CSV table of C-alpha atoms in Angstrom, one decimal:
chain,number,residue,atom,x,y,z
A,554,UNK,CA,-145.8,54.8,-45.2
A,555,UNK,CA,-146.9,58.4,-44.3
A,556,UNK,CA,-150.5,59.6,-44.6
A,557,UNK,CA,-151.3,61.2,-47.8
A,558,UNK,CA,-153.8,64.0,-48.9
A,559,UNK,CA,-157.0,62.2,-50.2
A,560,UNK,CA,-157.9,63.0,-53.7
A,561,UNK,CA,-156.4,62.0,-57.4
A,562,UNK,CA,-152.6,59.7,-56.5
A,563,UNK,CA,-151.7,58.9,-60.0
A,564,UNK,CA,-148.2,57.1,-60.4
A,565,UNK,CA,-144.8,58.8,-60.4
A,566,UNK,CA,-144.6,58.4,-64.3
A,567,UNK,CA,-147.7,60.7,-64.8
A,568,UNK,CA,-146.2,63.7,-62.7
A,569,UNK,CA,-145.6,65.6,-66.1
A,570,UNK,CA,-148.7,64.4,-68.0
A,571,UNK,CA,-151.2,67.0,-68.8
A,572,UNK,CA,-154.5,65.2,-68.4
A,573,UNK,CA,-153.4,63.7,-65.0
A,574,UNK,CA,-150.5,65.2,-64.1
A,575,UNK,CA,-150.0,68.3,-61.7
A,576,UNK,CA,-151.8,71.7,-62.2
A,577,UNK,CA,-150.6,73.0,-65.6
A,578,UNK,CA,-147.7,75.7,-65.6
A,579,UNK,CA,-148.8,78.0,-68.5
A,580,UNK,CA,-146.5,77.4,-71.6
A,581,UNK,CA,-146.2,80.2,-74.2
A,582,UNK,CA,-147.9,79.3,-77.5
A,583,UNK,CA,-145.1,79.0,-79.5
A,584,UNK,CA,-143.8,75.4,-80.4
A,585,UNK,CA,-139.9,75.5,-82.0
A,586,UNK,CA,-139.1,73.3,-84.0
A,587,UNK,CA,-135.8,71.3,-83.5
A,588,UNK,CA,-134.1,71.4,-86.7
A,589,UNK,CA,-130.3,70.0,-85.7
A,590,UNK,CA,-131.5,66.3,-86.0
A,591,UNK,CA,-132.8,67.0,-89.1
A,592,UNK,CA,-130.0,69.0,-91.1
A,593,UNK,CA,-127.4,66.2,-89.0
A,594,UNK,CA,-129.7,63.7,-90.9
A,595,UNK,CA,-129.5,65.4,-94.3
A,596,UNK,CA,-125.7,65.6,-94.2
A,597,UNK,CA,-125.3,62.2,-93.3
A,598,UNK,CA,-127.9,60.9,-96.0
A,599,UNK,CA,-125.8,63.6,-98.5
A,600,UNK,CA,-122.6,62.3,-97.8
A,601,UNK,CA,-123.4,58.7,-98.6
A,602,UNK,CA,-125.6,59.5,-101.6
A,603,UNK,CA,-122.4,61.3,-103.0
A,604,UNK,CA,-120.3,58.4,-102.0
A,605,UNK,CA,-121.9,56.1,-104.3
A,606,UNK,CA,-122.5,58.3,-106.7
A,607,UNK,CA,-121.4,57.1,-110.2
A,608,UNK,CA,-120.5,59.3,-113.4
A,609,UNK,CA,-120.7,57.1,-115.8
A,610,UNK,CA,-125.0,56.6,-115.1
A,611,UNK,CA,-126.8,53.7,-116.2
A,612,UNK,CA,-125.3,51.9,-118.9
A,613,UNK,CA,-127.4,48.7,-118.7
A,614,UNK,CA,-131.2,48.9,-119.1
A,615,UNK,CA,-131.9,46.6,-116.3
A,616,UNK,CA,-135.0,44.3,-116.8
A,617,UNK,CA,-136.8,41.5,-114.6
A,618,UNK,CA,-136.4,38.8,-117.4
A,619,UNK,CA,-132.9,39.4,-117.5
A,620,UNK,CA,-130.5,38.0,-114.8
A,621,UNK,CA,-127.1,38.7,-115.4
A,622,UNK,CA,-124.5,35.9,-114.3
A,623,UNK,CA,-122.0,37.3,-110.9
A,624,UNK,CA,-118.2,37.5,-111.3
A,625,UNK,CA,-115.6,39.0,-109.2
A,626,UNK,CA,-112.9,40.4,-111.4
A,627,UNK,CA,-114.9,42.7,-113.5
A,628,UNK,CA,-113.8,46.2,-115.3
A,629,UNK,CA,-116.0,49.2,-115.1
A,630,UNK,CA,-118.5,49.3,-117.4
A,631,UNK,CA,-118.1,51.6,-120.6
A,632,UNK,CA,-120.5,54.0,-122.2
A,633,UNK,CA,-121.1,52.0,-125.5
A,634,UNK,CA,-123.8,50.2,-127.6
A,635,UNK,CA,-125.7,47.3,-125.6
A,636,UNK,CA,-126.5,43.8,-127.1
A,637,UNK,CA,-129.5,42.9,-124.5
A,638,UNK,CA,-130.5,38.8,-124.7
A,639,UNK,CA,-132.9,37.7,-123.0
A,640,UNK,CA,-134.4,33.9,-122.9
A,641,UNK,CA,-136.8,35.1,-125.7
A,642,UNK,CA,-135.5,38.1,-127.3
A,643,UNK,CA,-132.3,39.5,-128.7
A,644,UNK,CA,-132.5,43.6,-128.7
A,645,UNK,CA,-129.5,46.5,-129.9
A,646,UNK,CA,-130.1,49.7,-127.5
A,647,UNK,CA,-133.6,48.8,-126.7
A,648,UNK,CA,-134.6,48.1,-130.4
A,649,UNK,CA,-135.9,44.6,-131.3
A,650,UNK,CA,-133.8,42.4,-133.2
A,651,UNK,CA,-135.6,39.0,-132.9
A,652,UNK,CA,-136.8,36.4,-131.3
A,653,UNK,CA,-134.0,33.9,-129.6
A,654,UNK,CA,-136.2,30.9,-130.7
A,655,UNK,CA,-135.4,31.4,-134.8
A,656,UNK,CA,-132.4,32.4,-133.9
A,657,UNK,CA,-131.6,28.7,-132.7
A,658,UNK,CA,-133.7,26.9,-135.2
A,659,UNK,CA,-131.6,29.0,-138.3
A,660,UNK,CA,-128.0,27.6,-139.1
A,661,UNK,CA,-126.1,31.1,-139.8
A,662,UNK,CA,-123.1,32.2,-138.0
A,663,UNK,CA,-124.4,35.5,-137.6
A,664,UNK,CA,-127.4,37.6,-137.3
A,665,UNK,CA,-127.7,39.6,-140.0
A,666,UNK,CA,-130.1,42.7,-138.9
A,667,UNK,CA,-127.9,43.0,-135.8
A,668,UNK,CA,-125.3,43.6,-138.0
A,669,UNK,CA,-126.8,46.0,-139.8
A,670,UNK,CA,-127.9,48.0,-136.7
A,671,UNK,CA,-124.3,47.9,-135.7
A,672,UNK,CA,-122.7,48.9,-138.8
A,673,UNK,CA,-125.6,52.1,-138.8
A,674,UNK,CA,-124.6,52.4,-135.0
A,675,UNK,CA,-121.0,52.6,-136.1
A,676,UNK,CA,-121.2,54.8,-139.3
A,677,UNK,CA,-123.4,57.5,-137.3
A,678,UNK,CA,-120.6,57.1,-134.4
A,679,UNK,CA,-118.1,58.5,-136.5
A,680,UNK,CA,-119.8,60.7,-138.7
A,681,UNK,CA,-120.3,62.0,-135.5
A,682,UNK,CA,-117.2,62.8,-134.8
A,683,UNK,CA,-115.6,63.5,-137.8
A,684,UNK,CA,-118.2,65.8,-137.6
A,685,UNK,CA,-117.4,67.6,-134.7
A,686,UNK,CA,-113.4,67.6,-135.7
A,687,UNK,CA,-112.7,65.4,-133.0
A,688,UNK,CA,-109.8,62.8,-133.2
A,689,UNK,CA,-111.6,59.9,-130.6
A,690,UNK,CA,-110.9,57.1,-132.8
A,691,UNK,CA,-113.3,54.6,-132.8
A,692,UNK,CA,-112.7,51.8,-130.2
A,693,UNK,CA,-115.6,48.8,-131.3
A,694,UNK,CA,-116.4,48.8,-127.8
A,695,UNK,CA,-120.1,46.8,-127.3
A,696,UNK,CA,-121.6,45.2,-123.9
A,697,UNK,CA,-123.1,42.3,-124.2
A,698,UNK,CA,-125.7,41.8,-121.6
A,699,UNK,CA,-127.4,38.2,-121.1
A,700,UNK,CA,-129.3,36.2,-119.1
A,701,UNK,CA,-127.4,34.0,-117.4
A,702,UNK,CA,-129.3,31.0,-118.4
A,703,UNK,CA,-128.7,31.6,-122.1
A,704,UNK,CA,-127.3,29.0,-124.7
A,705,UNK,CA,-123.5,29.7,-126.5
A,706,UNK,CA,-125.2,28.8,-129.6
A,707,UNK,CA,-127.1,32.5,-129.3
A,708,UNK,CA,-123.7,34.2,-127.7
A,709,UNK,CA,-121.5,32.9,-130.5
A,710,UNK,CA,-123.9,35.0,-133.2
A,711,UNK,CA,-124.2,37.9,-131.6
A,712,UNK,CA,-120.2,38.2,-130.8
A,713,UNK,CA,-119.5,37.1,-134.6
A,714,UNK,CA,-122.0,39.8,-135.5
A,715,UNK,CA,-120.8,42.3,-133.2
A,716,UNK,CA,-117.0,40.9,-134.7
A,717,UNK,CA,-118.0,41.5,-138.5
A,718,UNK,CA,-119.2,44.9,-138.0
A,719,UNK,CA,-116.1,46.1,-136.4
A,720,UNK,CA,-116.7,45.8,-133.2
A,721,UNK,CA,-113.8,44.2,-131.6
A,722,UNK,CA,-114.1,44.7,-127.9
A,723,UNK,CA,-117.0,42.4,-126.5
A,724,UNK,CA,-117.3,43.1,-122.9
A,725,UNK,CA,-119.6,40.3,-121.3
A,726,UNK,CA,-121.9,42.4,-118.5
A,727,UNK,CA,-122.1,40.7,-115.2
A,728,UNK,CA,-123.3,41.8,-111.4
A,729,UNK,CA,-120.2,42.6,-109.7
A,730,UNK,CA,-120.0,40.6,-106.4
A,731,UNK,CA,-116.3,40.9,-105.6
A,732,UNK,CA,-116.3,43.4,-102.4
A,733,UNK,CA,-113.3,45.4,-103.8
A,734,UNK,CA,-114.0,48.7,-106.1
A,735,UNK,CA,-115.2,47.8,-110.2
A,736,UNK,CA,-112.3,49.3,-111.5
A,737,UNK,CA,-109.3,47.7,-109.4
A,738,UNK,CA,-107.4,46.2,-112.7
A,739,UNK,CA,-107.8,50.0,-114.5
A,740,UNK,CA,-106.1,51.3,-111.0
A,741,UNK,CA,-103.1,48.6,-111.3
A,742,UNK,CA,-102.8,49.8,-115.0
A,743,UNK,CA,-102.1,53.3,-114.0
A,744,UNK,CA,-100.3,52.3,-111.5
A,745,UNK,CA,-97.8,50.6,-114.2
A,746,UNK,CA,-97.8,53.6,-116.2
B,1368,UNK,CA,-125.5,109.5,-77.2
B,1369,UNK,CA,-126.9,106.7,-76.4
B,1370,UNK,CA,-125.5,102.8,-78.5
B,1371,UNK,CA,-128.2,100.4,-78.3
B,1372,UNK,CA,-127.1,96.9,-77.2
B,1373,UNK,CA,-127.6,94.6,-79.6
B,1374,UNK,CA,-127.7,90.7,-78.1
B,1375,UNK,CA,-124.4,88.8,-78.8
B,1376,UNK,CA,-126.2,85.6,-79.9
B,1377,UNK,CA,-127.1,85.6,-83.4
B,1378,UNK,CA,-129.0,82.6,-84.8
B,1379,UNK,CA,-127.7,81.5,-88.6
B,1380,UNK,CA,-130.9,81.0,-90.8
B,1381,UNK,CA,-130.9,77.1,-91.1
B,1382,UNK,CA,-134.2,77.4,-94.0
B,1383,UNK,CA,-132.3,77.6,-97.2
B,1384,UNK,CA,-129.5,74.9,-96.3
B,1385,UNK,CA,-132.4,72.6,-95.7
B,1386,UNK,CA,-134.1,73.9,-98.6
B,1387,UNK,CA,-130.6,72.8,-100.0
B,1388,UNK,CA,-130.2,69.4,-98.7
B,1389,UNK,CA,-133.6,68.3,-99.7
B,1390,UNK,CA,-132.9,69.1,-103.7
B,1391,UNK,CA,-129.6,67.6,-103.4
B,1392,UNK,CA,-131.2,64.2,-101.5
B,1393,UNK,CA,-133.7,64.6,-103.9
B,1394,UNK,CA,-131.2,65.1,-107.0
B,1395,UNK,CA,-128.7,62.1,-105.8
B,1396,UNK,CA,-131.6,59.6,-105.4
B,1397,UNK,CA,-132.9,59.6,-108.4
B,1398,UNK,CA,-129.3,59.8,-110.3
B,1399,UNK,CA,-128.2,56.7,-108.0
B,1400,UNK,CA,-127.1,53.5,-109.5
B,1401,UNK,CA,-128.1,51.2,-107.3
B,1402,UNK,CA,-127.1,47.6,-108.8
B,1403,UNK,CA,-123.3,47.2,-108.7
B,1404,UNK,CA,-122.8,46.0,-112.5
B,1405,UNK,CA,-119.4,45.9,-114.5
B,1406,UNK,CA,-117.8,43.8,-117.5
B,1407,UNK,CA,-115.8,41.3,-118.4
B,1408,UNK,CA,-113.6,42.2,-121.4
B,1409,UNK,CA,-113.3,38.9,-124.2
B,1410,UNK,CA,-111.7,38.6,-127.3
B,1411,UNK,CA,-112.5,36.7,-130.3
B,1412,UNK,CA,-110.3,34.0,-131.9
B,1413,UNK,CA,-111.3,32.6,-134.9
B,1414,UNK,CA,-112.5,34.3,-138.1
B,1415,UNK,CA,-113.6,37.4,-136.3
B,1416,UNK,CA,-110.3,38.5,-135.9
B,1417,UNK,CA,-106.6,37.9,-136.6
B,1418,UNK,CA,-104.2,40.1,-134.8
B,1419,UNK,CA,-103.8,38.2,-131.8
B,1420,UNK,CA,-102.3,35.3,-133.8
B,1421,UNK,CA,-98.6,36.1,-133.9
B,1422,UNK,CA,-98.2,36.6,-130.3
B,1423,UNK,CA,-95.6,34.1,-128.6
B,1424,UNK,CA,-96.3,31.9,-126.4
B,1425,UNK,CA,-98.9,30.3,-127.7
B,1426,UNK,CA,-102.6,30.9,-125.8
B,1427,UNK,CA,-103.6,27.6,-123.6
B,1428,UNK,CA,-106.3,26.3,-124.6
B,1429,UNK,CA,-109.7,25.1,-122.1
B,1430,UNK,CA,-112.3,23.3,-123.7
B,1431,UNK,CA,-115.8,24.0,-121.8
B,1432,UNK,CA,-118.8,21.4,-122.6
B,1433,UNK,CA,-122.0,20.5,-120.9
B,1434,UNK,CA,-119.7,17.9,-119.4
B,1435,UNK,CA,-117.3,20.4,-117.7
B,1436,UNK,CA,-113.9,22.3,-118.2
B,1437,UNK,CA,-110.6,20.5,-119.3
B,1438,UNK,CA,-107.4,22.7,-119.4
B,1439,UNK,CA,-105.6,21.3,-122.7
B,1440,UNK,CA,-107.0,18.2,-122.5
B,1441,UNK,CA,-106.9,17.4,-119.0
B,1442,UNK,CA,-109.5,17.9,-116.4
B,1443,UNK,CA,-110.2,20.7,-114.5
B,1444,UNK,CA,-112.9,21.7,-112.3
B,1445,UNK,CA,-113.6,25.2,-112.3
B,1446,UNK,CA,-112.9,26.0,-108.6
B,1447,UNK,CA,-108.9,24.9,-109.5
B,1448,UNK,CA,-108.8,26.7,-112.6
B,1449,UNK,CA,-107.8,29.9,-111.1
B,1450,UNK,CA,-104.3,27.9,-109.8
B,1451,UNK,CA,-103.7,26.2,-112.4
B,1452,UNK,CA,-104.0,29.3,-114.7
B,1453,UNK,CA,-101.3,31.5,-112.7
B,1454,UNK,CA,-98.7,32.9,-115.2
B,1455,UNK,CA,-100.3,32.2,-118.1
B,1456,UNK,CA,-100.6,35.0,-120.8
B,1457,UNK,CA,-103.3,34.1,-122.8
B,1458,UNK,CA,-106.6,31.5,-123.0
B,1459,UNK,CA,-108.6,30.6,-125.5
B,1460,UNK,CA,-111.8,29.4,-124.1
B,1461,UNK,CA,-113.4,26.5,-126.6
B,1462,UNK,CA,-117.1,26.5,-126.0
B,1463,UNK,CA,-119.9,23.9,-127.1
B,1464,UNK,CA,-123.2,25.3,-127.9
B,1465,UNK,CA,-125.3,24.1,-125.4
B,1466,UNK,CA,-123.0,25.6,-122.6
B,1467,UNK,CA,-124.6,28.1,-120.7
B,1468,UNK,CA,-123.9,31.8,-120.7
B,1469,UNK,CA,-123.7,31.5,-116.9
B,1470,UNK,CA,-121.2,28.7,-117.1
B,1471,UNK,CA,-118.7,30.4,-119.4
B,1472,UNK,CA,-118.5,33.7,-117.5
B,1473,UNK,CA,-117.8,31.7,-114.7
B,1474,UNK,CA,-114.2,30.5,-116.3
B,1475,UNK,CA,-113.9,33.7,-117.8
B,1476,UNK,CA,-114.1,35.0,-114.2
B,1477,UNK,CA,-111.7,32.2,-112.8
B,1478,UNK,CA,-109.1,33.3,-115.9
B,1479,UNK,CA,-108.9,36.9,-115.1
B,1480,UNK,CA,-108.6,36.0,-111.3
B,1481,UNK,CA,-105.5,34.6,-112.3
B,1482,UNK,CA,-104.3,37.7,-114.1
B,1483,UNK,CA,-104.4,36.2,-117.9
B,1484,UNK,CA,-104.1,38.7,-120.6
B,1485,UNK,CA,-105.7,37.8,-123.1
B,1486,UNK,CA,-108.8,35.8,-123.0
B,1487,UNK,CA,-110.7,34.6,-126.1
B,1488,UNK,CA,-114.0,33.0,-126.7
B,1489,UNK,CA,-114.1,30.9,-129.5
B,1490,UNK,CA,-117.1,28.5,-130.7
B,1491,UNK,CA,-116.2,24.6,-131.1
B,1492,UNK,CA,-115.8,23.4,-134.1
């Protein structure tokens, strides 16, 4: 080991460090920011933002009492009126329709404000667009979103309701868990075409 | 005359492309879906509607009860029914009333798996 000068011998990792470092060089005031990390970050965080982005928004209200059932062969959902049943509560678009617990003491087959709200739904859908000259017939498309734990007894109502006031096409909402795209059977079908 | 030499290295003003990227970030997170949802399209048999009736061949008909599944009759679990379903055009799914909602979108699920048409929920009795 050779002799050294006496005095402060911090280790080699503190050669650069101002407080114990070496005498300071003199650094101009000016600090520049590096800003390639960032915009490389923003792209990257842009890009995958826009690759999940989805057109057709937020058809389902999604609440904390409601947990929708998984499936794996499911369509894309469709812009259109949503029947929302919960374990205590049966709502149209947000709207309260009743409570699920009269619903399955009473011994109708259907539930008769709910069809109400859907026949307003549907007269105001095509007043609409008779209005506006527009020839989009009317497809009695309705989502029905449930809780998975949910009695048939309730189901059966609202579909017979959703049935008698024209509206045809019951689409059951479920959390898609298949890893393949939402819309793989509309892809097939114009595929066929 | 004298040109003054201008340096060759220009810097491009990065500010507003940030500016940019943070409305946009902004914009896409608050537009983002972020639960993967989508539906399962069902028919109705019965007294809902009648147009389905004519069709040829006739749709096969599962029974689904508290109990569990059976495919005309015969006993199925639900983990076979998407084999024993291939080629078939249409189902009618028979429900019980205390079957949960979970439970029938589970066949459902199985039925279109096997590329059946038309599938319809119908109450029993």
């Amino acid at each position: 080991m050779g002799i050294k000068v006496p005095g402060k011998r911090m280790g080699k990792r503190f050669e650069h460090s101002k407080v114990f470092g070496h005498a300071h060089a003199k650094k101009s005031g000016f600090a520049d920011l590096l800003v390639t990390p960032l915009v490389d970050m923003f792209v990257i965080i842009v890009l995958f933002l826009i690759a999940n982005f989805s057109a057709t928004g937020e058809v389902l209200m999604m609440s904390k009492d409601i947990s929708l059932p998984e499936a794996k062969n499911v369509q894309d959902i469709q812009s259109a009126p949503v029947v929302t049943v919960s374990k205590t509560e049966v709502l149209l678009s947000g709207a309260l329709i009743g409570r699920v617990e009269d619903f399955t003491r009473e011994e109708y087959l259907n539930i008769p404000l709910l069809e109400e709200k859907l026949r307003d739904e549907r007269k105001k859908f095509e007043d609409l667009h008779s209005a506006a000259n527009d020839s989009g017939a009317f497809k009695g498309d309705v989502n029905i979103q449930a809780d998975k734990g949910v009695e048939f007894r309730i189901i059966k109502r609202v579909m017979f309701s959703c049935a008698s006031a024209g509206y045809g096409n019951i689409n059951f909402a479920t959390l898609n868990v298949g890893g393949g795209p939402a819309d793989a059977p509309k892809k097939e079908e114009s595929a066929s075409r | 005359m004298r040109t003054e030499k201008r340096p060759l290295d220009t810097e491009i003003n990065v500010v507003p492309f940030i500016d940019l990227m943070a409305v946009t970030i902004a914009f896409l997170l608050i537009t983002a879906v972020w639960s993967q949802t989508g539906t399962l399209p069902v028919s109705q048999a019965g007294p809902g509607e009648r147009a389905d009736e004519v069709e040829a061949p006739p749709p096969r008909e599962l029974k689904l009860t508290q109990a569990g599944l059976t495919l005309d009759g015969e006993r199925v679990p639900v983990s076979e029914l998407t084999a024993r379903m291939q080629g078939v055009q249409s189902a009618t799914i028979v429900t019980d009333d205390a079957v949960q909602y979970e439970a029938l979108i589970q066949v459902i699920d199985a039925c279109r798996a096997a590329k059946v048409e038309g599938i319809a929920v119908t109450p029993a009795s």
